[in-house]
Coordinates of C-alpha atoms and ligand atoms in Angstrom, one line a residue:
Chain A
M1 CA 53.4 93.3 87.2
S2 CA 54.2 94.7 90.6
V3 CA 57.7 94.1 91.8
E4 CA 59.7 95.3 94.8
I5 CA 62.9 97.3 94.3
Q6 CA 65.5 97.4 97.1
I7 CA 67.7 100.4 97.1
P8 CA 71.0 100.2 99.0
V9 CA 71.7 102.8 101.7
A10 CA 74.5 104.1 99.6
L11 CA 72.1 105.2 97.0
A12 CA 69.0 105.9 99.0
R13 CA 69.8 109.7 99.0
Y14 CA 68.7 109.7 95.4
T15 CA 65.3 108.1 96.2
G16 CA 64.4 110.5 98.9
N17 CA 65.7 107.9 101.5
Q18 CA 63.3 105.3 100.4
E19 CA 65.0 101.8 100.6
S20 CA 62.1 99.8 99.2
L21 CA 59.7 100.7 96.4
K22 CA 56.9 99.0 94.7
L23 CA 57.1 99.4 90.9
S24 CA 55.7 97.9 87.8
G25 CA 57.7 96.3 85.0
A26 CA 57.7 93.2 82.9
S27 CA 61.5 93.3 82.6
V28 CA 64.4 94.7 84.7
E29 CA 64.8 97.3 82.0
E30 CA 61.2 98.5 82.4
A31 CA 61.4 98.4 86.2
I32 CA 64.6 100.4 86.2
R33 CA 63.2 102.9 83.6
N34 CA 60.2 103.4 85.8
L35 CA 62.5 103.9 88.8
T36 CA 64.8 106.3 87.2
S37 CA 62.0 108.3 85.7
Q38 CA 60.7 108.9 89.3
F39 CA 64.2 109.6 90.5
P40 CA 66.3 110.9 87.6
S41 CA 69.5 111.6 89.6
L42 CA 69.7 107.9 90.4
K43 CA 70.1 107.0 86.7
N44 CA 73.8 108.0 86.3
H45 CA 74.7 105.8 89.3
L46 CA 73.1 102.7 87.8
L47 CA 73.5 102.9 84.0
D48 CA 76.1 104.1 81.6
K49 CA 75.2 106.2 78.5
K50 CA 74.3 103.0 76.5
G51 CA 71.9 102.0 79.2
E52 CA 74.0 99.2 80.5
I53 CA 74.6 98.4 84.1
R54 CA 77.6 100.1 85.4
P55 CA 80.5 97.6 86.4
F56 CA 80.5 98.6 90.0
V57 CA 76.7 98.0 90.4
N58 CA 75.0 94.6 90.5
I59 CA 71.3 94.0 90.1
Y60 CA 69.8 90.8 91.4
V61 CA 66.4 89.4 90.7
N62 CA 65.6 87.5 93.8
D63 CA 69.0 85.9 94.4
Q64 CA 70.3 85.8 90.8
D65 CA 72.7 88.3 89.3
I66 CA 71.2 89.4 86.0
R67 CA 74.7 89.9 84.5
H68 CA 74.9 86.1 84.3
G69 CA 71.5 85.9 82.8
K70 CA 69.5 88.0 80.2
Q71 CA 70.9 91.2 81.7
M72 CA 68.4 94.1 81.5
K73 CA 66.1 91.9 79.4
T74 CA 65.6 89.6 82.4
A75 CA 61.8 89.1 82.7
L76 CA 60.0 89.9 86.0
K77 CA 57.0 88.3 87.5
S78 CA 54.7 89.7 90.1
G79 CA 56.3 89.6 93.6
D80 CA 59.9 89.4 92.3
V81 CA 62.4 91.4 94.4
V82 CA 64.9 93.4 92.4
T83 CA 68.0 94.2 94.6
I84 CA 70.5 96.9 93.7
V85 CA 73.9 96.1 95.3
P86 CA 76.7 98.6 94.6
S87 CA 80.4 98.1 95.4
I88 CA 81.3 99.5 98.8
A89 CA 84.8 99.6 100.2
G90 CA 84.5 100.7 103.9
G91 CA 85.9 98.7 106.7
N92 CA 89.1 100.1 108.2
K93 CA 88.9 103.8 108.9
Chain B
M1 CA 94.9 72.4 103.2
I2 CA 96.3 72.9 106.7
M3 CA 97.7 69.8 108.3
A4 CA 97.1 69.0 111.9
D5 CA 100.0 66.6 112.6
S6 CA 102.7 69.3 112.3
V7 CA 101.9 70.7 115.8
D8 CA 101.0 69.6 119.3
L9 CA 99.0 71.4 122.0
T10 CA 100.5 72.1 125.4
Q11 CA 98.5 71.3 128.6
K12 CA 97.9 75.0 129.0
E13 CA 96.5 75.2 125.4
I14 CA 94.3 72.1 126.0
Q15 CA 92.8 74.1 129.0
R16 CA 92.4 77.3 127.1
Y17 CA 90.7 75.7 124.1
S18 CA 88.7 73.0 126.0
R19 CA 85.3 74.4 124.6
H20 CA 86.6 73.8 121.1
L21 CA 88.2 70.5 121.9
I22 CA 85.0 68.9 123.2
M23 CA 82.9 69.8 120.2
P24 CA 83.1 67.2 117.3
E25 CA 83.2 70.0 114.7
V26 CA 86.6 71.3 116.0
G27 CA 88.1 68.7 118.3
L28 CA 91.8 68.1 118.9
E29 CA 92.4 67.8 115.2
G30 CA 90.7 71.1 114.4
Q31 CA 92.4 72.9 117.2
K32 CA 95.8 71.7 115.9
K33 CA 94.9 72.9 112.4
L34 CA 94.1 76.4 114.0
K35 CA 97.5 76.3 115.6
A36 CA 99.2 75.4 112.5
A37 CA 97.3 78.1 110.4
K38 CA 98.8 81.4 109.3
I39 CA 96.3 84.2 108.6
L40 CA 97.1 87.7 107.3
C41 CA 94.6 90.5 108.2
I42 CA 94.8 93.7 106.1
G43 CA 93.9 96.5 108.5
A44 CA 93.5 96.7 112.3
G45 CA 90.6 99.1 112.2
G46 CA 86.8 98.6 112.1
L47 CA 86.6 95.0 110.6
G48 CA 90.2 94.1 111.8
S49 CA 89.4 94.7 115.5
P50 CA 86.8 92.1 116.1
L51 CA 88.2 89.5 113.7
T52 CA 91.8 89.6 114.9
M53 CA 90.6 89.5 118.6
Y54 CA 88.4 86.4 117.9
L55 CA 91.0 84.7 115.7
A56 CA 93.6 85.3 118.4
A57 CA 91.3 84.0 121.2
A58 CA 90.4 81.0 119.0
G59 CA 94.1 79.9 118.9
V60 CA 95.1 80.7 115.3
G61 CA 98.8 80.0 115.4
T62 CA 100.2 82.8 113.4
L63 CA 98.5 86.2 112.8
G64 CA 99.9 88.8 110.5
I65 CA 98.6 92.3 110.5
V66 CA 99.2 95.0 107.9
E67 CA 98.5 98.5 109.3
F68 CA 100.3 101.8 109.1
D69 CA 97.8 104.2 110.5
V70 CA 97.6 106.1 113.9
V71 CA 94.7 105.7 116.4
D72 CA 92.4 108.6 116.1
F73 CA 89.6 109.7 118.6
S74 CA 87.0 109.1 115.8
N75 CA 88.1 105.4 115.6
L76 CA 87.1 104.5 119.2
Q77 CA 83.4 104.3 118.4
R78 CA 84.0 100.9 116.7
Q79 CA 87.6 99.9 116.6
I80 CA 87.6 98.0 119.9
L81 CA 91.2 96.8 119.6
H82 CA 92.3 100.3 120.6
D83 CA 91.8 101.9 124.1
S84 CA 91.3 105.6 124.6
D85 CA 94.8 106.1 125.9
R86 CA 96.3 104.9 122.6
V87 CA 95.0 107.9 120.7
G88 CA 97.8 109.4 118.6
T89 CA 100.0 106.2 118.8
P90 CA 100.5 103.6 116.0
K91 CA 97.6 101.3 115.5
L92 CA 99.8 98.3 114.8
K93 CA 101.5 98.4 118.2
S94 CA 98.2 99.0 119.9
A95 CA 96.6 96.0 118.1
M96 CA 99.6 93.7 118.8
D97 CA 99.7 94.6 122.5
R98 CA 95.9 93.9 122.8
L99 CA 96.1 90.7 120.9
K100 CA 99.1 89.5 122.9
S101 CA 97.2 90.0 126.2
I102 CA 94.2 88.2 124.7
N103 CA 96.3 85.2 123.9
P104 CA 100.1 85.1 124.4
E105 CA 100.3 81.7 122.6
V106 CA 99.6 83.4 119.2
K107 CA 102.6 84.4 117.1
L108 CA 102.0 87.9 115.9
T109 CA 103.8 89.5 112.9
G110 CA 103.2 93.2 112.2
Y111 CA 103.8 95.0 108.9
E112 CA 103.8 98.7 109.5
T113 CA 103.4 99.6 105.9
R114 CA 101.0 100.5 103.2
L115 CA 100.1 97.4 101.1
T116 CA 101.5 98.0 97.6
S117 CA 101.9 96.0 94.3
E118 CA 105.6 95.9 95.3
N119 CA 105.3 94.2 98.7
A120 CA 101.9 92.4 98.5
L121 CA 103.1 89.0 97.1
D122 CA 106.0 88.9 99.4
I123 CA 103.9 89.4 102.5
F124 CA 101.0 87.2 101.3
K125 CA 103.1 84.2 100.3
N126 CA 103.8 83.4 104.1
Y127 CA 100.1 82.9 104.8
D128 CA 97.3 80.4 104.2
M129 CA 94.6 83.0 103.7
I130 CA 94.1 86.7 103.6
I131 CA 91.3 88.7 105.3
D132 CA 90.4 91.9 103.7
G133 CA 89.6 94.6 106.2
T134 CA 90.6 97.6 104.2
D135 CA 88.6 100.7 103.3
N136 CA 89.4 101.6 99.8
F137 CA 89.0 100.2 96.3
P138 CA 92.7 100.2 95.2
T139 CA 93.7 98.0 98.1
R140 CA 90.6 95.7 97.7
Y141 CA 91.5 95.0 94.0
L142 CA 95.2 94.6 95.0
V143 CA 94.2 92.0 97.7
N144 CA 92.0 90.2 95.3
D145 CA 94.6 90.0 92.5
A146 CA 97.4 88.9 94.8
C147 CA 95.2 86.2 96.3
V148 CA 94.2 85.0 92.8
L149 CA 97.8 84.9 91.7
L150 CA 99.0 83.1 94.8
K151 CA 95.8 80.8 94.8
K152 CA 94.9 81.8 98.3
P153 CA 91.4 82.4 99.7
N154 CA 90.3 86.0 100.3
V155 CA 87.9 86.5 103.1
Y156 CA 85.9 89.6 102.2
G157 CA 83.9 92.0 104.2
S158 CA 82.8 95.6 103.5
I159 CA 80.5 98.1 105.4
F160 CA 78.7 101.3 104.8
R161 CA 76.4 103.1 107.4
F162 CA 74.4 100.2 108.6
E163 CA 74.7 97.8 105.7
G164 CA 77.4 95.1 105.1
Q165 CA 78.6 92.6 102.6
A166 CA 80.6 89.4 103.2
S167 CA 81.9 86.6 101.0
V168 CA 84.8 84.3 100.5
F169 CA 86.6 84.7 97.2
D170 CA 88.7 81.7 96.2
A171 CA 89.4 81.6 92.5
E172 CA 90.3 77.9 92.8
K173 CA 86.8 77.0 93.9
G174 CA 84.5 79.9 92.7
P175 CA 84.4 83.6 91.7
C176 CA 86.8 86.3 92.7
Y177 CA 86.1 89.9 93.6
R178 CA 86.6 91.0 90.0
C179 CA 83.9 88.5 88.9
L180 CA 81.6 90.3 91.3
Y181 CA 82.6 93.9 90.5
P182 CA 84.6 94.1 87.3
E183 CA 85.6 97.7 88.0
P184 CA 85.5 100.2 90.9
P185 CA 83.3 103.2 90.9
P186 CA 85.0 106.5 89.9
P187 CA 86.5 108.3 92.9
G188 CA 83.9 110.3 94.8
L189 CA 80.8 108.5 93.4
V190 CA 80.4 106.2 96.4
P191 CA 80.7 107.9 99.7
S192 CA 83.3 106.5 102.2
C193 CA 82.6 105.7 105.9
A194 CA 84.5 108.9 106.7
E195 CA 82.0 110.8 104.7
G196 CA 78.8 108.8 105.1
G197 CA 79.4 107.4 108.6
V198 CA 79.1 103.9 110.0
L199 CA 77.2 102.3 112.8
G200 CA 79.8 101.3 115.3
I201 CA 78.5 97.8 115.8
L202 CA 78.4 97.0 112.1
P203 CA 82.1 96.2 111.7
G204 CA 81.6 93.9 114.7
I205 CA 79.0 91.9 112.9
I206 CA 80.7 91.7 109.5
G207 CA 84.2 91.3 111.1
T208 CA 83.1 88.4 113.2
I209 CA 81.4 86.8 110.1
Q210 CA 84.8 87.0 108.4
A211 CA 86.6 85.4 111.4
T212 CA 83.9 82.6 111.3
E213 CA 84.6 81.9 107.7
A214 CA 88.3 81.9 108.3
I215 CA 88.0 79.3 111.0
K216 CA 85.7 77.1 108.9
I217 CA 88.2 77.2 106.1
I218 CA 91.0 76.1 108.4
I219 CA 89.1 73.3 110.1
G220 CA 87.5 72.3 106.8
K221 CA 84.0 72.2 108.3
G222 CA 80.7 73.5 107.1
E223 CA 79.7 75.5 104.1
T224 CA 81.8 78.6 103.4
L225 CA 80.6 81.8 101.6
V226 CA 82.4 80.7 98.4
G227 CA 80.0 81.6 95.6
R228 CA 77.6 83.5 97.9
L229 CA 77.4 87.0 98.8
L230 CA 75.9 87.8 102.2
L231 CA 74.1 91.1 102.6
F232 CA 73.3 92.4 106.1
N233 CA 71.1 95.3 107.0
A234 CA 71.3 96.3 110.6
L235 CA 68.2 98.6 110.6
K236 CA 66.0 95.9 109.1
M237 CA 68.0 93.3 111.0
Q238 CA 67.9 91.2 107.9
F239 CA 70.4 88.9 106.2
R240 CA 70.0 88.1 102.5
E241 CA 72.1 85.9 100.3
M242 CA 72.9 86.3 96.6
K243 CA 74.4 83.7 94.3
L244 CA 77.7 84.6 92.8
H245 CA 79.1 83.1 89.6
K246 CA 82.5 82.8 88.3
D247 CA 83.0 85.0 85.2
D248 CA 84.5 83.2 82.4
H249 CA 85.7 86.6 81.0
C250 CA 87.1 87.7 84.3
P251 CA 90.4 89.4 83.6
I252 CA 92.3 87.6 86.3
C253 CA 90.5 84.3 87.1
G254 CA 88.6 83.7 83.8
K255 CA 89.5 81.4 81.0
H256 CA 91.9 83.8 79.3
P257 CA 93.3 86.1 82.0
T258 CA 94.8 89.3 80.8
I259 CA 96.1 90.3 84.3
T260 CA 99.0 87.9 85.1
K261 CA 100.9 90.2 87.5
L262 CA 100.0 93.0 89.9
I263 CA 99.2 96.3 88.3
D264 CA 99.0 100.0 89.4
Y265 CA 95.8 100.0 91.4
E266 CA 95.7 103.7 92.2
A267 CA 95.7 104.3 88.4
F268 CA 93.1 101.4 87.9
C269 CA 90.7 103.0 90.4
G270 CA 91.4 106.6 89.8
L271 CA 91.6 106.8 86.0
T272 CA 88.4 107.2 84.1
R273 CA 87.7 103.9 82.6
G274 CA 84.8 103.7 80.2
E275 CA 81.8 105.7 81.4
T276 CA 82.0 108.0 84.4
S277 CA 79.8 110.8 85.6
Q278 CA 80.5 114.1 84.1
V279 CA 81.4 115.7 87.4
E280 CA 84.0 113.0 88.1
E281 CA 85.6 113.4 84.7
K282 CA 86.7 116.9 85.4
K283 CA 90.0 117.2 87.0
M284 CA 90.2 119.0 90.3
D285 CA 91.3 122.5 89.7
A286 CA 93.4 123.9 92.5
S287 CA 93.1 127.5 91.4
V288 CA 89.4 127.6 92.6
E289 CA 90.4 126.6 96.1
I290 CA 91.0 129.1 98.8
T291 CA 92.3 128.7 102.4
A292 CA 90.3 129.4 105.6
T293 CA 92.4 132.4 106.2
E294 CA 91.8 133.8 102.7
L295 CA 88.1 133.1 103.2
Q296 CA 88.0 135.2 106.3
E297 CA 89.7 138.1 104.6
L298 CA 87.5 137.8 101.5
W299 CA 84.4 137.9 103.8
K300 CA 85.6 141.0 105.6
K301 CA 86.2 142.7 102.3
N302 CA 82.9 141.6 100.9
P303 CA 80.2 141.2 103.5
K304 CA 77.7 140.2 100.8
L305 CA 79.9 137.1 100.1
K306 CA 77.7 134.1 99.7
V307 CA 79.2 131.2 101.7
V308 CA 77.3 127.9 101.0
D309 CA 77.6 124.9 103.2
V310 CA 77.0 121.7 101.2
R311 CA 77.4 119.1 104.0
N312 CA 74.6 116.8 105.1
P313 CA 71.9 118.0 107.6
E314 CA 73.4 115.6 110.3
E315 CA 76.8 117.4 109.9
Y316 CA 75.1 120.8 110.0
E317 CA 73.6 119.9 113.4
I318 CA 77.1 119.2 114.7
C319 CA 78.6 122.5 113.8
R320 CA 78.4 125.4 111.4
I321 CA 80.2 128.5 110.3
E322 CA 78.0 131.6 111.3
G323 CA 76.4 133.4 108.3
T324 CA 76.5 130.5 105.8
T325 CA 73.7 129.3 103.5
F326 CA 73.0 125.6 104.0
I327 CA 72.2 123.6 100.8
P328 CA 73.3 119.9 100.9
L329 CA 75.3 118.6 97.9
S330 CA 72.6 116.1 97.0
E331 CA 70.0 119.0 96.7
I332 CA 72.1 121.7 95.1
G333 CA 71.3 120.7 91.6
S334 CA 67.6 121.3 92.2
R335 CA 68.0 124.4 94.4
L336 CA 70.0 126.6 92.0
G337 CA 67.2 129.1 92.0
E338 CA 68.2 130.0 95.6
L339 CA 71.6 131.3 94.4
N340 CA 72.3 134.4 92.4
K341 CA 74.7 134.1 89.4
N342 CA 76.1 137.6 90.1
D343 CA 77.1 136.7 93.7
Q344 CA 80.6 135.8 94.6
I345 CA 80.1 132.3 96.1
V346 CA 82.4 130.2 98.3
L347 CA 81.4 126.6 98.9
H348 CA 82.4 124.5 101.9
C349 CA 82.0 121.0 103.2
H350 CA 83.8 119.0 105.8
H351 CA 87.3 118.5 104.2
G352 CA 87.0 120.1 100.9
M353 CA 86.0 117.3 98.5
R354 CA 82.3 117.6 98.2
S355 CA 82.5 121.4 97.9
M356 CA 84.6 120.8 94.7
R357 CA 81.9 118.6 93.3
A358 CA 79.3 121.2 94.1
L359 CA 81.5 123.8 92.4
E360 CA 81.5 121.7 89.2
I361 CA 77.6 121.5 89.4
L362 CA 77.3 125.3 89.8
K363 CA 79.9 125.9 87.0
N364 CA 78.0 123.6 84.7
A365 CA 74.9 125.7 85.5
G366 CA 76.6 128.9 84.4
F367 CA 77.8 130.3 87.7
Q368 CA 81.3 131.9 87.3
N369 CA 82.5 133.5 90.5
L370 CA 83.1 130.4 92.5
K371 CA 85.5 129.3 95.2
S372 CA 85.8 126.2 97.3
L373 CA 87.2 126.2 100.9
S374 CA 90.2 124.0 101.0
G375 CA 90.1 121.7 103.9
G376 CA 86.5 122.6 104.6
I377 CA 85.0 123.5 108.0
D378 CA 87.8 121.4 109.6
A379 CA 90.4 123.9 108.4
W380 CA 88.2 126.7 109.5
S381 CA 88.2 125.3 113.0
V382 CA 91.9 124.9 113.0
E383 CA 92.8 128.2 111.4
I384 CA 90.1 130.6 112.3
D385 CA 87.5 129.5 115.0
P386 CA 88.5 126.8 117.4
S387 CA 85.1 127.0 119.0
V388 CA 83.8 125.0 116.0
P389 CA 83.9 121.4 117.0
R390 CA 86.0 119.1 114.8
Y391 CA 84.5 115.8 114.0
Ligands
ZN1 ZN1 87.4 86.5 88.8

């Protein structure tokens, strides 16, 4: 099951500046596990100690927020795009 | 709902807005609605520049601006409201002068104050909608909550480096900002534009998207970004769209709201809520900081002093302190072997924040003789060596 994971620029420094990665995973949980085992320092930015998505990070499968679906158990099919979108605040200064 | 029949257009206004008036989507009725509209913009900086300029030009009748900052040289790369000769003067005055000259028909109201839980509702209540052009999490949650409580749309935009986000949060019709991001990141986890940089054109793109949404809401035409998050990447030149959902459990716009009045947003964003990274949980310890002058003396006394620069490579290219060792903060955890635990080590960055985070990492790895340069290389330039460029 090959999926694409899109990393936001705010977190790309933890993936060696790669913004798009091809990974395998039958669920978001599996894909994120594969991602964070490749880039361990990214894990703390995405998940809390219980393995749940941090409240200032959203994960979308295609255009759907997994928080409003089956969360980390959301199933993936080949070709799905998993997008990580953290909260950013810049705009004035 | 903004009504058109409360105002009339003068002949001069008809001339000025003729390209609006002849298109069916705006027309005379839409232009009158624009004239009757009252929009409040928080911030006259990166996002605020293009959006207030376009809204003024478009004939929005009343524009309020909240801004208390002063124009800085480093603003000019993107904050096109402000001219070079305004550096060092208040942004609000600079913005109002520029907007007045773009369109003298617009009524401008300035608020030279920091937006707080005490003044937000009072200021907001005079406006039809709020446009969020701020740059910090406490103000973003404050703007959201005040808008939800007053049932006003919040036109959202946010930028980092070359990526931007935009949406319209209107709790009457869809999700709010808290539905999207229930909690802010702990301080320091997400870099700011001052720390990470921003492509100068990016606020121009996101700010004009915000202005477009504001105008569509006023004239009641088209499909707004309510319930949609627009993501923009300038390097890929790609727009993507995510679906947003109202969260039934949202603490302010959900079925059983627990937030019914404005709260302390500094505390909300600064306190450790739930899980945060270990580094961030540690309180800053002032006793490990030294001044630039103290560092110079220490270095003279101990020529073997190890001074480590933890900034990014791009910053190291701009300027450096002679004799330092360069290890970026993002690499320090994996390059501990290059440092000796018996050495006295002073860490420095740009302004003294990241060096404190690096200090925590080294401390947790068993290093003991550690200091952090207060004010960073910027303080070194001011106090010790003016030949080091400030940025
Ligand atoms: Zn909400």
